[in-house]
Amino acid sequence: MAKQLDYHTIREIFDRFHAADPAPEGELAHVNAFTLVVAVALSAQATDAGVNKATRTLFQIADTPEKMLALGVEGVTEHIKTIGLFRQKAKNVIKLSQILVEDYGGEVPNSRAALQSLPGVGRKTANVVLNMWWRYPAQAVDTHIFRVGNRTGICPGKDVVAVERAIEDNIPVDYQQHAHHWLILHGRYICVARKPKCGACLIRDLCPFEDKTL
């Protein structure tokens, strides 16, 4: 775990991220808040590309909780069987759809606690939905952000909650909205787990990671 970087270095890092990609977006396909919740819940232990492939036809016929319920567990399973843990995920999608219909009038709630009460929706999923749909600067910490945060010293922490807090505490407010997307994309495509692509890294000169590649 690298030492926490100072404010000026973090500011420079996000200045560069912003210059390269002013408005980064999540890569999960969705058409409304409901399909976003479902997509993010399905993405656990699966790639965004894999989820998008599985939901392409699913969301064409079931873009509301009511339509999803009409499909039933077997119908949802048939659409998502190419992704990991699909049987349990199909059950969760039906359960959360039922809760949304019965308790929220078919609408997706926009509080973290309410979102986390839905089956298959944890803090990370709730934060993704709050950030991507309602544009609230919630920080969804996944394995990519955890790795990048600790390697670079941007937001070090022993667990995902600590890293989330470090992002909120140390990244300038004007960069909070897009912070987790910049960090996810950086970890997904540049600061990868086994052989980070340091030669192509925008922030190589600011990063204290000792095992940089050529």
mmCIF file of C-alpha atoms in Angstrom:
data_model
loop_
_atom_site.group_PDB
_atom_site.id
_atom_site.type_symbol
_atom_site.label_atom_id
_atom_site.label_comp_id
_atom_site.label_asym_id
_atom_site.label_seq_id
_atom_site.Cartn_x
_atom_site.Cartn_y
_atom_site.Cartn_z
ATOM 1 C CA MET A 1 0.000 0.000 0.000
ATOM 2 C CA ALA A 2 1.457 3.320 -1.078
ATOM 3 C CA LYS A 3 1.437 6.344 1.196
ATOM 4 C CA GLN A 4 -1.444 8.782 0.728
ATOM 5 C CA LEU A 5 -0.516 11.350 -1.936
ATOM 6 C CA ASP A 6 -0.702 15.053 -1.165
ATOM 7 C CA TYR A 7 -3.487 17.305 -2.434
ATOM 8 C CA HIS A 8 -1.461 18.948 -5.211
ATOM 9 C CA THR A 9 -0.362 15.620 -6.694
ATOM 10 C CA ILE A 10 -3.903 14.231 -6.612
ATOM 11 C CA ARG A 11 -5.167 17.426 -8.238
ATOM 12 C CA GLU A 12 -2.607 17.059 -11.037
ATOM 13 C CA ILE A 13 -3.574 13.396 -11.549
ATOM 14 C CA PHE A 14 -7.243 14.242 -12.007
ATOM 15 C CA ASP A 15 -6.428 17.259 -14.148
ATOM 16 C CA ARG A 16 -4.770 14.777 -16.521
ATOM 17 C CA PHE A 17 -7.618 12.271 -16.355
ATOM 18 C CA HIS A 18 -10.067 15.078 -17.110
ATOM 19 C CA ALA A 19 -8.019 16.392 -20.013
ATOM 20 C CA ALA A 20 -7.869 12.931 -21.574
ATOM 21 C CA ASP A 21 -11.554 12.073 -20.975
ATOM 22 C CA PRO A 22 -13.685 14.936 -19.620
ATOM 23 C CA ALA A 23 -16.864 12.918 -19.011
ATOM 24 C CA PRO A 24 -16.178 9.191 -18.607
ATOM 25 C CA GLU A 25 -19.180 6.889 -18.575
ATOM 26 C CA GLY A 26 -19.816 3.423 -17.199
ATOM 27 C CA GLU A 27 -19.721 0.641 -19.762
ATOM 28 C CA LEU A 28 -22.860 -1.261 -18.699
ATOM 29 C CA ALA A 29 -25.699 -0.857 -21.202
ATOM 30 C CA HIS A 30 -29.019 0.319 -19.740
ATOM 31 C CA VAL A 31 -32.083 2.316 -20.724
ATOM 32 C CA ASN A 32 -33.447 3.439 -17.355
ATOM 33 C CA ALA A 33 -32.792 3.208 -13.614
ATOM 34 C CA PHE A 34 -34.303 -0.272 -13.372
ATOM 35 C CA THR A 35 -32.195 -1.807 -16.127
ATOM 36 C CA LEU A 36 -29.133 -0.131 -14.613
ATOM 37 C CA VAL A 37 -29.815 -1.767 -11.234
ATOM 38 C CA VAL A 38 -30.244 -5.143 -12.934
ATOM 39 C CA ALA A 39 -27.127 -4.738 -15.075
ATOM 40 C CA VAL A 40 -24.921 -3.754 -12.148
ATOM 41 C CA ALA A 41 -26.280 -6.602 -10.021
ATOM 42 C CA LEU A 42 -25.527 -9.037 -12.852
ATOM 43 C CA SER A 43 -21.989 -7.694 -13.253
ATOM 44 C CA ALA A 44 -20.708 -9.256 -10.014
ATOM 45 C CA GLN A 45 -17.975 -11.744 -10.987
ATOM 46 C CA ALA A 46 -18.676 -11.023 -14.658
ATOM 47 C CA THR A 47 -17.355 -8.577 -17.251
ATOM 48 C CA ASP A 48 -19.351 -5.586 -18.427
ATOM 49 C CA ALA A 49 -19.044 -6.850 -22.006
ATOM 50 C CA GLY A 50 -20.434 -10.229 -20.985
ATOM 51 C CA VAL A 51 -23.350 -8.629 -19.143
ATOM 52 C CA ASN A 52 -24.140 -6.345 -22.077
ATOM 53 C CA LYS A 53 -24.255 -9.329 -24.416
ATOM 54 C CA ALA A 54 -26.625 -11.180 -22.075
ATOM 55 C CA THR A 55 -28.942 -8.217 -21.465
ATOM 56 C CA ARG A 56 -29.175 -6.953 -25.038
ATOM 57 C CA THR A 57 -32.337 -8.917 -25.779
ATOM 58 C CA LEU A 58 -33.479 -9.139 -22.149
ATOM 59 C CA PHE A 59 -33.869 -5.378 -21.807
ATOM 60 C CA GLN A 60 -35.680 -5.168 -25.134
ATOM 61 C CA ILE A 61 -38.533 -7.219 -23.709
ATOM 62 C CA ALA A 62 -38.232 -6.497 -19.979
ATOM 63 C CA ASP A 63 -37.250 -2.915 -19.160
ATOM 64 C CA THR A 64 -39.559 -2.546 -16.137
ATOM 65 C CA PRO A 65 -40.009 -4.580 -12.941
ATOM 66 C CA GLU A 66 -43.498 -5.617 -14.104
ATOM 67 C CA LYS A 67 -42.219 -6.970 -17.424
ATOM 68 C CA MET A 68 -39.340 -8.737 -15.670
ATOM 69 C CA LEU A 69 -41.760 -10.441 -13.279
ATOM 70 C CA ALA A 70 -43.794 -11.630 -16.246
ATOM 71 C CA LEU A 71 -40.720 -13.464 -17.559
ATOM 72 C CA GLY A 72 -40.260 -15.372 -14.316
ATOM 73 C CA VAL A 73 -37.063 -16.976 -13.064
ATOM 74 C CA GLU A 74 -36.861 -19.409 -15.972
ATOM 75 C CA GLY A 75 -37.291 -16.668 -18.549
ATOM 76 C CA VAL A 76 -34.591 -14.488 -16.983
ATOM 77 C CA THR A 77 -32.290 -17.495 -16.593
ATOM 78 C CA GLU A 78 -32.532 -18.259 -20.291
ATOM 79 C CA HIS A 79 -31.296 -14.766 -21.148
ATOM 80 C CA ILE A 80 -28.417 -14.544 -18.669
ATOM 81 C CA LYS A 81 -27.082 -18.119 -18.649
ATOM 82 C CA THR A 82 -23.822 -17.021 -20.293
ATOM 83 C CA ILE A 83 -22.701 -15.083 -17.209
ATOM 84 C CA GLY A 84 -21.368 -16.350 -13.893
ATOM 85 C CA LEU A 85 -23.734 -17.360 -11.073
ATOM 86 C CA PHE A 86 -26.665 -16.925 -13.462
ATOM 87 C CA ARG A 87 -29.126 -19.105 -11.540
ATOM 88 C CA GLN A 88 -28.829 -17.137 -8.295
ATOM 89 C CA LYS A 89 -28.725 -13.858 -10.190
ATOM 90 C CA ALA A 90 -31.953 -14.712 -12.019
ATOM 91 C CA LYS A 91 -33.657 -15.370 -8.682
ATOM 92 C CA ASN A 92 -32.352 -12.060 -7.330
ATOM 93 C CA VAL A 93 -33.591 -10.143 -10.375
ATOM 94 C CA ILE A 94 -37.093 -11.550 -9.923
ATOM 95 C CA LYS A 95 -37.054 -10.889 -6.162
ATOM 96 C CA LEU A 96 -35.861 -7.310 -6.528
ATOM 97 C CA SER A 97 -38.427 -6.717 -9.277
ATOM 98 C CA GLN A 98 -41.164 -7.962 -6.970
ATOM 99 C CA ILE A 99 -39.993 -5.704 -4.139
ATOM 100 C CA LEU A 100 -39.874 -2.700 -6.467
ATOM 101 C CA VAL A 101 -43.443 -3.351 -7.586
ATOM 102 C CA GLU A 102 -44.853 -4.077 -4.131
ATOM 103 C CA ASP A 103 -42.931 -1.547 -2.036
ATOM 104 C CA TYR A 104 -41.906 1.243 -4.433
ATOM 105 C CA GLY A 105 -44.679 1.392 -7.028
ATOM 106 C CA GLY A 106 -42.384 0.005 -9.697
ATOM 107 C CA GLU A 107 -39.879 2.848 -9.289
ATOM 108 C CA VAL A 108 -36.236 2.503 -8.290
ATOM 109 C CA PRO A 109 -35.569 4.304 -4.975
ATOM 110 C CA ASN A 110 -32.693 6.765 -4.826
ATOM 111 C CA SER A 111 -31.410 6.211 -1.312
ATOM 112 C CA ARG A 112 -28.449 3.958 -0.632
ATOM 113 C CA ALA A 113 -30.215 2.108 2.185
ATOM 114 C CA ALA A 114 -33.295 1.393 0.074
ATOM 115 C CA LEU A 115 -31.178 0.191 -2.840
ATOM 116 C CA GLN A 116 -29.113 -2.056 -0.573
ATOM 117 C CA SER A 117 -32.300 -3.668 0.718
ATOM 118 C CA LEU A 118 -32.853 -5.189 -2.731
ATOM 119 C CA PRO A 119 -31.634 -8.782 -3.301
ATOM 120 C CA GLY A 120 -28.244 -8.891 -5.000
ATOM 121 C CA VAL A 121 -27.614 -5.177 -4.461
ATOM 122 C CA GLY A 122 -24.686 -4.305 -2.191
ATOM 123 C CA ARG A 123 -23.060 -0.996 -1.381
ATOM 124 C CA LYS A 124 -21.001 -0.970 -4.594
ATOM 125 C CA THR A 125 -24.054 -1.584 -6.782
ATOM 126 C CA ALA A 126 -26.051 1.064 -4.919
ATOM 127 C CA ASN A 127 -23.244 3.595 -5.365
ATOM 128 C CA VAL A 128 -23.000 2.865 -9.105
ATOM 129 C CA VAL A 129 -26.716 3.496 -9.533
ATOM 130 C CA LEU A 130 -26.664 6.673 -7.437
ATOM 131 C CA ASN A 131 -23.705 7.968 -9.440
ATOM 132 C CA MET A 132 -24.678 6.963 -12.963
ATOM 133 C CA TRP A 133 -28.414 7.625 -12.840
ATOM 134 C CA TRP A 134 -28.882 10.379 -10.273
ATOM 135 C CA ARG A 135 -25.452 11.962 -10.736
ATOM 136 C CA TYR A 136 -24.744 11.809 -7.025
ATOM 137 C CA PRO A 137 -20.971 11.672 -6.352
ATOM 138 C CA ALA A 138 -21.093 8.211 -4.769
ATOM 139 C CA GLN A 139 -17.913 6.166 -5.093
ATOM 140 C CA ALA A 140 -18.329 2.547 -6.166
ATOM 141 C CA VAL A 141 -15.122 0.757 -5.187
ATOM 142 C CA ASP A 142 -14.423 -2.433 -7.136
ATOM 143 C CA THR A 143 -11.246 -4.491 -7.475
ATOM 144 C CA HIS A 144 -9.837 -2.075 -10.070
ATOM 145 C CA ILE A 145 -10.257 0.994 -7.864
ATOM 146 C CA PHE A 146 -8.962 -0.871 -4.819
ATOM 147 C CA ARG A 147 -5.810 -1.825 -6.743
ATOM 148 C CA VAL A 148 -5.233 1.584 -8.330
ATOM 149 C CA GLY A 149 -5.970 3.438 -5.109
ATOM 150 C CA ASN A 150 -3.421 1.439 -3.159
ATOM 151 C CA ARG A 151 -0.744 1.260 -5.855
ATOM 152 C CA THR A 152 -0.759 4.975 -6.579
ATOM 153 C CA GLY A 153 -1.529 6.409 -3.165
ATOM 154 C CA ILE A 154 -4.516 8.299 -4.575
ATOM 155 C CA CYS A 155 -6.915 6.584 -2.182
ATOM 156 C CA PRO A 156 -5.184 3.866 -0.150
ATOM 157 C CA GLY A 157 -7.112 1.712 2.283
ATOM 158 C CA LYS A 158 -7.171 -1.765 3.820
ATOM 159 C CA ASP A 159 -10.708 -2.466 2.596
ATOM 160 C CA VAL A 160 -13.196 -1.080 0.088
ATOM 161 C CA VAL A 161 -14.935 1.132 2.665
ATOM 162 C CA ALA A 162 -11.611 2.732 3.610
ATOM 163 C CA VAL A 163 -10.797 3.334 -0.069
ATOM 164 C CA GLU A 164 -14.261 4.813 -0.621
ATOM 165 C CA ARG A 165 -13.723 7.178 2.296
ATOM 166 C CA ALA A 166 -10.257 8.120 1.003
ATOM 167 C CA ILE A 167 -11.755 9.062 -2.367
ATOM 168 C CA GLU A 168 -14.360 11.244 -0.681
ATOM 169 C CA ASP A 169 -11.824 12.833 1.653
ATOM 170 C CA ASN A 170 -8.897 13.429 -0.675
ATOM 171 C CA ILE A 171 -10.074 13.893 -4.270
ATOM 172 C CA PRO A 172 -11.067 17.496 -5.080
ATOM 173 C CA VAL A 173 -14.822 18.059 -5.026
ATOM 174 C CA ASP A 174 -14.992 19.181 -8.657
ATOM 175 C CA TYR A 175 -13.691 15.733 -9.679
ATOM 176 C CA GLN A 176 -15.854 13.643 -7.335
ATOM 177 C CA GLN A 177 -18.629 13.000 -9.858
ATOM 178 C CA HIS A 178 -16.405 11.152 -12.316
ATOM 179 C CA ALA A 179 -13.670 9.966 -9.940
ATOM 180 C CA HIS A 180 -14.700 6.325 -9.724
ATOM 181 C CA HIS A 181 -15.109 6.040 -13.503
ATOM 182 C CA TRP A 182 -11.648 7.471 -14.163
ATOM 183 C CA LEU A 183 -10.154 5.069 -11.618
ATOM 184 C CA ILE A 184 -12.089 2.034 -12.884
ATOM 185 C CA LEU A 185 -11.148 2.662 -16.506
ATOM 186 C CA HIS A 186 -7.525 3.305 -15.541
ATOM 187 C CA GLY A 187 -7.421 0.018 -13.648
ATOM 188 C CA ARG A 188 -9.252 -1.902 -16.347
ATOM 189 C CA TYR A 189 -7.099 -0.803 -19.282
ATOM 190 C CA ILE A 190 -3.789 0.618 -17.978
ATOM 191 C CA CYS A 191 -3.046 -0.219 -14.336
ATOM 192 C CA VAL A 192 -3.973 -3.874 -14.782
ATOM 193 C CA ALA A 193 -3.293 -6.471 -12.116
ATOM 194 C CA ARG A 194 -0.388 -8.545 -13.432
ATOM 195 C CA LYS A 195 1.489 -6.427 -15.948
ATOM 196 C CA PRO A 196 0.482 -2.783 -15.608
ATOM 197 C CA LYS A 197 1.008 -0.782 -18.789
ATOM 198 C CA CYS A 198 3.141 1.871 -17.155
ATOM 199 C CA GLY A 199 4.618 2.988 -20.474
ATOM 200 C CA ALA A 200 1.160 4.145 -21.563
ATOM 201 C CA CYS A 201 0.198 5.647 -18.207
ATOM 202 C CA LEU A 202 -0.791 9.321 -18.001
ATOM 203 C CA ILE A 203 0.360 9.598 -14.406
ATOM 204 C CA ARG A 204 3.515 7.455 -14.417
ATOM 205 C CA ASP A 205 5.731 10.308 -13.221
ATOM 206 C CA LEU A 206 3.382 10.962 -10.284
ATOM 207 C CA CYS A 207 2.896 7.349 -9.251
ATOM 208 C CA PRO A 208 5.046 5.857 -6.447
ATOM 209 C CA PHE A 209 4.387 2.213 -7.456
ATOM 210 C CA GLU A 210 7.737 0.449 -7.035
ATOM 211 C CA ASP A 211 7.188 -2.352 -9.569
ATOM 212 C CA LYS A 212 6.609 -0.216 -12.641
ATOM 213 C CA THR A 213 6.982 -1.917 -16.001
ATOM 214 C CA LEU A 214 9.057 -0.551 -18.835
#
